């Protein structure tokens, strides 16, 4: 890899053969010598590794790729492995089943080279099939493009609760030790990305739809198990006790706690094997709502759901 790398994008992949070629093609169509693509095979067994190897050998710019292999260890460790081997001044993340929209690389490079922000946020589209991408609605974190006031931008991001790693690119020197929590495969982004916002001083919003996020049944969002919920509950407790993000401003901690509390509530509600709402969690949620009850930032419906989680849980079960 040449030493003039401006941007490294980390692409962990595990058994992604169905969609991987679309992503690799969308990368190769935009690739320049200023970009490094770090592909991290997380113990794939479905031919994804062979697809990556073939793609690199057929690429017009094979020197822009770095292919790493590891035993299956999860997406957090795969991303951390990629970060450790990246040479770019800026780091971005891409999921193996998504697609880069036209202008992703050129737009990012233009902002980086002209402005050198600490953090760049992107616009994106959600899709299920690539044929529907042209009609998909662009989505943005902010109303304006360009430079953002940090405090206002952080509040908007925390309220939106969109922590997808691919939704932003960060300047490596602001968080040289940044990592995702090892062993966490669900909401690992919520447990790590806020660190980048605390470290960043100069935030830039690139209000263009540059990334396409694929929604499908194999996504991690659709496969939440008991271990994932326990990890989330431990993080929730650590956040309450200020063990997680100890220097985070209280207003942002409150927003993060509220969003996490509602996620925990929904996960319990969606778990059809549960016959009663966990009493300890119910007490935690009730205490949280006593603290936030008069806050105008959160909807009355969500506050009621959390304050009386056990009641609404029973009500939902009685309906079904």
PDB file of N, CA, C and O in Angstrom, residues 220-245:
ATOM      1  N   UNK A 220     -27.976  -8.792  11.483  1.00  0.00           N
ATOM      2  CA  UNK A 220     -27.844  -9.009  12.931  1.00  0.00           C
ATOM      3  C   UNK A 220     -29.030  -8.430  13.690  1.00  0.00           C
ATOM      4  O   UNK A 220     -29.380  -8.917  14.770  1.00  0.00           O
ATOM      5  N   UNK A 221     -29.670  -7.400  13.130  1.00  0.00           N
ATOM      6  CA  UNK A 221     -30.806  -6.769  13.805  1.00  0.00           C
ATOM      7  C   UNK A 221     -31.966  -7.731  13.982  1.00  0.00           C
ATOM      8  O   UNK A 221     -32.823  -7.526  14.847  1.00  0.00           O
ATOM      9  N   UNK A 222     -32.012  -8.782  13.165  1.00  0.00           N
ATOM     10  CA  UNK A 222     -33.122  -9.727  13.218  1.00  0.00           C
ATOM     11  C   UNK A 222     -32.768 -10.980  14.023  1.00  0.00           C
ATOM     12  O   UNK A 222     -33.578 -11.888  14.126  1.00  0.00           O
ATOM     13  N   UNK A 223     -31.562 -11.025  14.578  1.00  0.00           N
ATOM     14  CA  UNK A 223     -31.128 -12.228  15.292  1.00  0.00           C
ATOM     15  C   UNK A 223     -30.532 -11.849  16.649  1.00  0.00           C
ATOM     16  O   UNK A 223     -29.332 -11.943  16.871  1.00  0.00           O
ATOM     17  N   UNK A 224     -31.401 -11.405  17.527  1.00  0.00           N
ATOM     18  CA  UNK A 224     -30.974 -10.997  18.855  1.00  0.00           C
ATOM     19  C   UNK A 224     -31.251 -12.130  19.823  1.00  0.00           C
ATOM     20  O   UNK A 224     -32.395 -12.562  19.978  1.00  0.00           O
ATOM     21  N   UNK A 225     -30.198 -12.652  20.450  1.00  0.00           N
ATOM     22  CA  UNK A 225     -30.378 -13.776  21.369  1.00  0.00           C
ATOM     23  C   UNK A 225     -30.251 -13.317  22.817  1.00  0.00           C
ATOM     24  O   UNK A 225     -30.019 -12.138  23.103  1.00  0.00           O
ATOM     25  N   UNK A 226     -30.384 -14.259  23.739  1.00  0.00           N
ATOM     26  CA  UNK A 226     -30.366 -13.936  25.166  1.00  0.00           C
ATOM     27  C   UNK A 226     -29.025 -13.331  25.588  1.00  0.00           C
ATOM     28  O   UNK A 226     -28.985 -12.419  26.421  1.00  0.00           O
ATOM     29  N   UNK A 227     -27.940 -13.822  25.024  1.00  0.00           N
ATOM     30  CA  UNK A 227     -26.621 -13.285  25.366  1.00  0.00           C
ATOM     31  C   UNK A 227     -26.506 -11.814  24.963  1.00  0.00           C
ATOM     32  O   UNK A 227     -25.968 -10.991  25.704  1.00  0.00           O
ATOM     33  N   UNK A 228     -27.032 -11.484  23.762  1.00  0.00           N
ATOM     34  CA  UNK A 228     -27.017 -10.094  23.310  1.00  0.00           C
ATOM     35  C   UNK A 228     -27.771  -9.202  24.294  1.00  0.00           C
ATOM     36  O   UNK A 228     -27.309  -8.105  24.641  1.00  0.00           O
ATOM     37  N   UNK A 229     -28.927  -9.674  24.746  1.00  0.00           N
ATOM     38  CA  UNK A 229     -29.726  -8.881  25.678  1.00  0.00           C
ATOM     39  C   UNK A 229     -28.997  -8.687  27.007  1.00  0.00           C
ATOM     40  O   UNK A 229     -29.035  -7.603  27.593  1.00  0.00           O
ATOM     41  N   UNK A 230     -28.322  -9.730  27.470  1.00  0.00           N
ATOM     42  CA  UNK A 230     -27.567  -9.611  28.718  1.00  0.00           C
ATOM     43  C   UNK A 230     -26.424  -8.609  28.572  1.00  0.00           C
ATOM     44  O   UNK A 230     -26.149  -7.815  29.490  1.00  0.00           O
ATOM     45  N   UNK A 231     -25.757  -8.626  27.420  1.00  0.00           N
ATOM     46  CA  UNK A 231     -24.681  -7.667  27.172  1.00  0.00           C
ATOM     47  C   UNK A 231     -25.216  -6.241  27.169  1.00  0.00           C
ATOM     48  O   UNK A 231     -24.596  -5.326  27.734  1.00  0.00           O
ATOM     49  N   UNK A 232     -26.381  -6.061  26.545  1.00  0.00           N
ATOM     50  CA  UNK A 232     -26.999  -4.739  26.514  1.00  0.00           C
ATOM     51  C   UNK A 232     -27.388  -4.272  27.912  1.00  0.00           C
ATOM     52  O   UNK A 232     -27.217  -3.101  28.257  1.00  0.00           O
ATOM     53  N   UNK A 233     -27.923  -5.185  28.711  1.00  0.00           N
ATOM     54  CA  UNK A 233     -28.333  -4.822  30.070  1.00  0.00           C
ATOM     55  C   UNK A 233     -27.121  -4.448  30.928  1.00  0.00           C
ATOM     56  O   UNK A 233     -27.198  -3.521  31.753  1.00  0.00           O
ATOM     57  N   UNK A 234     -25.996  -5.145  30.731  1.00  0.00           N
ATOM     58  CA  UNK A 234     -24.772  -4.789  31.466  1.00  0.00           C
ATOM     59  C   UNK A 234     -24.278  -3.405  31.037  1.00  0.00           C
ATOM     60  O   UNK A 234     -23.832  -2.607  31.877  1.00  0.00           O
ATOM     61  N   UNK A 235     -24.376  -3.133  29.739  1.00  0.00           N
ATOM     62  CA  UNK A 235     -23.980  -1.815  29.247  1.00  0.00           C
ATOM     63  C   UNK A 235     -24.906  -0.735  29.805  1.00  0.00           C
ATOM     64  O   UNK A 235     -24.459   0.345  30.204  1.00  0.00           O
ATOM     65  N   UNK A 236     -26.196  -1.024  29.861  1.00  0.00           N
ATOM     66  CA  UNK A 236     -27.178  -0.091  30.415  1.00  0.00           C
ATOM     67  C   UNK A 236     -26.842   0.256  31.867  1.00  0.00           C
ATOM     68  O   UNK A 236     -26.818   1.425  32.262  1.00  0.00           O
ATOM     69  N   UNK A 237     -26.527  -0.765  32.658  1.00  0.00           N
ATOM     70  CA  UNK A 237     -26.163  -0.543  34.057  1.00  0.00           C
ATOM     71  C   UNK A 237     -24.870   0.257  34.163  1.00  0.00           C
ATOM     72  O   UNK A 237     -24.752   1.184  34.974  1.00  0.00           O
ATOM     73  N   UNK A 238     -23.882  -0.084  33.330  1.00  0.00           N
ATOM     74  CA  UNK A 238     -22.615   0.647  33.332  1.00  0.00           C
ATOM     75  C   UNK A 238     -22.790   2.095  32.928  1.00  0.00           C
ATOM     76  O   UNK A 238     -22.112   2.995  33.452  1.00  0.00           O
ATOM     77  N   UNK A 239     -23.718   2.347  32.007  1.00  0.00           N
ATOM     78  CA  UNK A 239     -23.995   3.710  31.574  1.00  0.00           C
ATOM     79  C   UNK A 239     -24.668   4.494  32.694  1.00  0.00           C
ATOM     80  O   UNK A 239     -24.338   5.666  32.939  1.00  0.00           O
ATOM     81  N   UNK A 240     -25.597   3.852  33.399  1.00  0.00           N
ATOM     82  CA  UNK A 240     -26.251   4.495  34.538  1.00  0.00           C
ATOM     83  C   UNK A 240     -25.250   4.869  35.627  1.00  0.00           C
ATOM     84  O   UNK A 240     -25.323   5.939  36.227  1.00  0.00           O
ATOM     85  N   UNK A 241     -24.309   3.971  35.876  1.00  0.00           N
ATOM     86  CA  UNK A 241     -23.345   4.163  36.962  1.00  0.00           C
ATOM     87  C   UNK A 241     -22.099   4.927  36.523  1.00  0.00           C
ATOM     88  O   UNK A 241     -21.145   5.056  37.297  1.00  0.00           O
ATOM     89  N   UNK A 242     -22.096   5.395  35.275  1.00  0.00           N
ATOM     90  CA  UNK A 242     -21.010   6.199  34.700  1.00  0.00           C
ATOM     91  C   UNK A 242     -19.701   5.428  34.581  1.00  0.00           C
ATOM     92  O   UNK A 242     -18.622   6.020  34.552  1.00  0.00           O
ATOM     93  N   UNK A 243     -19.808   4.103  34.526  1.00  0.00           N
ATOM     94  CA  UNK A 243     -18.623   3.292  34.237  1.00  0.00           C
ATOM     95  C   UNK A 243     -18.333   3.334  32.737  1.00  0.00           C
ATOM     96  O   UNK A 243     -17.177   3.283  32.326  1.00  0.00           O
ATOM     97  N   UNK A 244     -19.387   3.407  31.932  1.00  0.00           N
ATOM     98  CA  UNK A 244     -19.250   3.570  30.488  1.00  0.00           C
ATOM     99  C   UNK A 244     -19.328   5.056  30.157  1.00  0.00           C
ATOM    100  O   UNK A 244     -20.180   5.776  30.694  1.00  0.00           O
ATOM    101  N   UNK A 245     -18.429   5.529  29.320  1.00  0.00           N
ATOM    102  CA  UNK A 245     -18.366   6.940  28.926  1.00  0.00           C
ATOM    103  C   UNK A 245     -18.382   7.864  30.152  1.00  0.00           C
ATOM    104  O   UNK A 245     -19.279   8.705  30.291  1.00  0.00           O
TER     105      UNK A 245
END
